[in-house]
Amino acid sequence: QSTWGILFDCEKMTSKPLIGIVTISDRASSGVYEDLSGPAIEQVLREYLLTECDYFKVVVPDEPPQIESAIMDMVNKKCGLICTTGGTGPAKRDITPEVMEKICQKMLPGFGEEMRRASLAAGVPTAILSRQSAGTIDNSLIVNLPGKPNSVRTCLDAVFPAIPYCIDLIEGPYLEGNPEKVKVFRPNKK
């Protein structure tokens, strides 16, 4: 079961792979409205994964130190996959990409390119305004998703097939996809 906030002590955790979800929103973090995109990410990932995982979730404002702290806390807890939602548009307070560029060891711009392509194909002309991307820190893959719950599935549909193999390459936890929901790409072993 999921619990909001980073409240877990790693010694109490099972050996299940860990997934982090960071909702980046001034309004959701202050209680103006309920976070819907974080739960949407968890729902899609639970459908796509056969591997049983534990989920860490937190909601933070569009403030660089808090975004960085939330992501780094999840990296330090050994989350193999960290999905952020929000803060990727052109508005003045949308600063997720700048934080990512500061803290990631490697950026993976192909993720953002594919998410924008999928959103445009789904009839969302404002997808060109998105600055989503992905990057790695140690054994963690961080993927920036849109802040709109309806766009979460569109974007994860587009990039999830590459996520488990990317995590393999950075020596993170093995994640097995659910072939009834998504076709994960892994090259044939030689």
CSV table of C-alpha atoms in Angstrom, one decimal:
chain,number,residue,atom,x,y,z
A,1,GLN,CA,0.0,0.0,0.0
A,2,SER,CA,1.0,3.6,-0.6
A,3,THR,CA,1.7,6.2,1.9
A,4,TRP,CA,2.1,9.9,1.1
A,5,GLY,CA,5.3,11.5,2.0
A,6,ILE,CA,8.8,10.1,2.5
A,7,LEU,CA,8.1,8.5,5.9
A,8,PHE,CA,9.8,5.2,5.5
A,9,ASP,CA,12.8,3.9,7.3
A,10,CYS,CA,14.8,1.8,4.9
A,11,GLU,CA,15.6,-0.9,7.5
A,12,LYS,CA,11.8,-1.6,7.7
A,13,MET,CA,11.4,-2.0,3.9
A,14,THR,CA,11.2,-5.3,2.2
A,15,SER,CA,13.5,-6.3,-0.6
A,16,LYS,CA,11.0,-5.1,-3.2
A,17,PRO,CA,12.2,-2.6,-5.8
A,18,LEU,CA,11.4,1.0,-4.8
A,19,ILE,CA,9.7,3.6,-7.0
A,20,GLY,CA,9.6,7.3,-6.2
A,21,ILE,CA,6.9,9.8,-7.3
A,22,VAL,CA,7.4,13.5,-6.8
A,23,THR,CA,4.5,15.8,-7.5
A,24,ILE,CA,5.9,19.3,-8.1
A,25,SER,CA,3.1,21.9,-7.6
A,26,ASP,CA,2.7,25.0,-5.5
A,27,ARG,CA,-1.0,24.6,-5.3
A,28,ALA,CA,-1.1,20.9,-4.5
A,29,SER,CA,1.6,21.3,-1.9
A,30,SER,CA,-0.3,24.0,-0.2
A,31,GLY,CA,-3.6,22.2,-0.2
A,32,VAL,CA,-5.4,24.4,-2.8
A,33,TYR,CA,-6.2,21.3,-4.7
A,34,GLU,CA,-5.7,17.5,-4.5
A,35,ASP,CA,-2.8,15.9,-6.3
A,36,LEU,CA,-4.2,13.8,-9.0
A,37,SER,CA,-1.2,13.2,-11.2
A,38,GLY,CA,0.9,11.5,-8.6
A,39,PRO,CA,-1.8,8.8,-8.0
A,40,ALA,CA,-2.2,8.5,-11.8
A,41,ILE,CA,1.5,7.7,-12.2
A,42,GLU,CA,1.2,5.0,-9.5
A,43,GLN,CA,-1.9,3.5,-11.1
A,44,VAL,CA,-0.3,3.2,-14.5
A,45,LEU,CA,3.0,1.8,-13.1
A,46,ARG,CA,1.1,-0.8,-11.1
A,47,GLU,CA,-0.7,-1.9,-14.4
A,48,TYR,CA,2.6,-2.0,-16.4
A,49,LEU,CA,4.7,-3.9,-13.9
A,50,LEU,CA,4.6,-7.5,-12.9
A,51,THR,CA,7.3,-6.8,-10.3
A,52,GLU,CA,5.8,-5.9,-7.0
A,53,CYS,CA,7.3,-2.6,-5.9
A,54,ASP,CA,7.0,-0.2,-2.9
A,55,TYR,CA,6.2,3.4,-3.7
A,56,PHE,CA,7.5,6.5,-2.0
A,57,LYS,CA,5.4,9.6,-2.8
A,58,VAL,CA,5.8,13.3,-1.9
A,59,VAL,CA,4.3,16.6,-3.0
A,60,VAL,CA,6.6,19.6,-3.0
A,61,PRO,CA,6.2,23.2,-4.2
A,62,ASP,CA,8.0,24.6,-7.3
A,63,GLU,CA,11.1,25.5,-5.3
A,64,PRO,CA,14.5,24.2,-6.4
A,65,PRO,CA,15.8,23.2,-3.0
A,66,GLN,CA,12.7,21.2,-2.2
A,67,ILE,CA,12.6,19.5,-5.6
A,68,GLU,CA,16.3,18.6,-5.4
A,69,SER,CA,15.9,17.3,-1.8
A,70,ALA,CA,12.9,15.1,-2.7
A,71,ILE,CA,14.6,13.6,-5.7
A,72,MET,CA,18.0,13.1,-3.9
A,73,ASP,CA,16.2,11.5,-0.9
A,74,MET,CA,14.6,9.0,-3.2
A,75,VAL,CA,18.0,8.3,-4.9
A,76,ASN,CA,19.6,7.8,-1.5
A,77,LYS,CA,16.7,5.3,-0.7
A,78,LYS,CA,17.7,3.4,-3.8
A,79,CYS,CA,14.6,4.1,-5.9
A,80,GLY,CA,15.4,2.6,-9.3
A,81,LEU,CA,12.7,4.7,-10.9
A,82,ILE,CA,11.7,8.2,-9.9
A,83,CYS,CA,8.8,9.9,-11.7
A,84,THR,CA,8.2,13.6,-11.3
A,85,THR,CA,5.1,15.3,-12.4
A,86,GLY,CA,4.7,19.0,-12.9
A,87,GLY,CA,6.9,22.0,-13.4
A,88,THR,CA,7.9,21.3,-17.0
A,89,GLY,CA,6.0,24.1,-18.8
A,90,PRO,CA,7.1,27.6,-19.8
A,91,ALA,CA,5.6,29.5,-16.8
A,92,LYS,CA,8.0,31.4,-14.5
A,93,ARG,CA,7.6,28.9,-11.6
A,94,ASP,CA,8.1,25.8,-13.8
A,95,ILE,CA,11.7,24.9,-13.0
A,96,THR,CA,11.8,21.1,-12.9
A,97,PRO,CA,14.1,20.9,-16.0
A,98,GLU,CA,16.6,23.3,-14.5
A,99,VAL,CA,16.8,21.3,-11.3
A,100,MET,CA,17.2,18.1,-13.3
A,101,GLU,CA,20.1,19.6,-15.3
A,102,LYS,CA,21.8,20.6,-12.1
A,103,ILE,CA,21.5,17.2,-10.3
A,104,CYS,CA,21.6,14.5,-13.0
A,105,GLN,CA,24.8,12.9,-14.0
A,106,LYS,CA,23.4,12.1,-17.5
A,107,MET,CA,20.5,13.6,-19.3
A,108,LEU,CA,18.4,11.5,-21.6
A,109,PRO,CA,16.5,14.0,-23.9
A,110,GLY,CA,15.0,11.2,-26.0
A,111,PHE,CA,12.4,10.6,-23.3
A,112,GLY,CA,11.1,14.1,-23.6
A,113,GLU,CA,11.2,14.0,-27.4
A,114,GLU,CA,9.1,10.9,-27.4
A,115,MET,CA,6.6,12.1,-24.8
A,116,ARG,CA,6.1,15.4,-26.8
A,117,ARG,CA,5.6,13.4,-30.0
A,118,ALA,CA,3.0,11.1,-28.4
A,119,SER,CA,1.1,14.0,-26.9
A,120,LEU,CA,1.1,15.8,-30.2
A,121,ALA,CA,-0.2,12.6,-31.9
A,122,ALA,CA,-2.9,12.5,-29.2
A,123,GLY,CA,-4.1,15.9,-30.3
A,124,VAL,CA,-2.5,18.1,-27.7
A,125,PRO,CA,-1.1,21.1,-29.6
A,126,THR,CA,0.4,22.6,-26.4
A,127,ALA,CA,2.8,19.6,-26.1
A,128,ILE,CA,5.4,21.7,-27.8
A,129,LEU,CA,5.5,23.9,-24.7
A,130,SER,CA,6.6,21.0,-22.5
A,131,ARG,CA,10.2,20.7,-21.4
A,132,GLN,CA,10.0,17.2,-20.1
A,133,SER,CA,13.1,15.1,-20.0
A,134,ALA,CA,14.8,12.3,-18.1
A,135,GLY,CA,18.2,11.7,-16.5
A,136,THR,CA,20.1,9.4,-14.3
A,137,ILE,CA,21.8,9.7,-10.9
A,138,ASP,CA,23.7,6.7,-9.7
A,139,ASN,CA,21.3,3.7,-10.1
A,140,SER,CA,18.2,5.8,-10.5
A,141,LEU,CA,16.3,6.9,-13.6
A,142,ILE,CA,14.4,10.1,-13.1
A,143,VAL,CA,11.6,10.7,-15.7
A,144,ASN,CA,9.7,14.1,-15.8
A,145,LEU,CA,6.1,13.6,-16.6
A,146,PRO,CA,3.4,16.3,-17.3
A,147,GLY,CA,1.4,17.7,-14.5
A,148,LYS,CA,-2.0,16.9,-16.1
A,149,PRO,CA,-3.3,13.5,-15.0
A,150,ASN,CA,-4.8,12.7,-18.4
A,151,SER,CA,-1.4,13.2,-20.0
A,152,VAL,CA,0.4,10.8,-17.6
A,153,ARG,CA,-0.8,7.7,-19.4
A,154,THR,CA,-0.1,9.1,-22.8
A,155,CYS,CA,3.5,9.9,-21.9
A,156,LEU,CA,4.1,6.6,-20.0
A,157,ASP,CA,2.7,4.6,-22.9
A,158,ALA,CA,5.3,6.3,-25.1
A,159,VAL,CA,8.4,5.8,-22.9
A,160,PHE,CA,7.7,2.9,-20.6
A,161,PRO,CA,8.9,0.2,-23.0
A,162,ALA,CA,12.5,1.6,-22.6
A,163,ILE,CA,12.4,2.2,-18.9
A,164,PRO,CA,13.2,-1.3,-17.5
A,165,TYR,CA,16.1,-1.7,-19.9
A,166,CYS,CA,17.5,1.7,-19.1
A,167,ILE,CA,17.3,0.8,-15.4
A,168,ASP,CA,19.2,-2.4,-16.2
A,169,LEU,CA,21.9,-0.4,-17.9
A,170,ILE,CA,22.4,1.8,-14.9
A,171,GLU,CA,22.5,-1.3,-12.6
A,172,GLY,CA,19.2,-0.5,-10.9
A,173,PRO,CA,16.6,-3.1,-9.8
A,174,TYR,CA,15.2,-5.5,-12.4
A,175,LEU,CA,11.6,-4.5,-13.3
A,176,GLU,CA,9.5,-7.0,-15.3
A,177,GLY,CA,6.8,-5.5,-17.5
A,178,ASN,CA,3.3,-6.9,-17.7
A,179,PRO,CA,3.0,-8.2,-21.3
A,180,GLU,CA,-0.8,-7.9,-21.2
A,181,LYS,CA,-0.4,-4.1,-20.7
A,182,VAL,CA,2.9,-3.0,-22.3
A,183,LYS,CA,5.7,-4.5,-24.4
A,184,VAL,CA,9.0,-3.8,-22.7
A,185,PHE,CA,12.1,-3.8,-24.9
A,186,ARG,CA,15.1,-5.7,-23.8
A,187,PRO,CA,17.7,-6.9,-26.4
A,188,ASN,CA,18.2,-10.6,-26.8
A,189,LYS,CA,20.9,-11.9,-24.6
A,190,LYS,CA,23.9,-13.3,-26.5
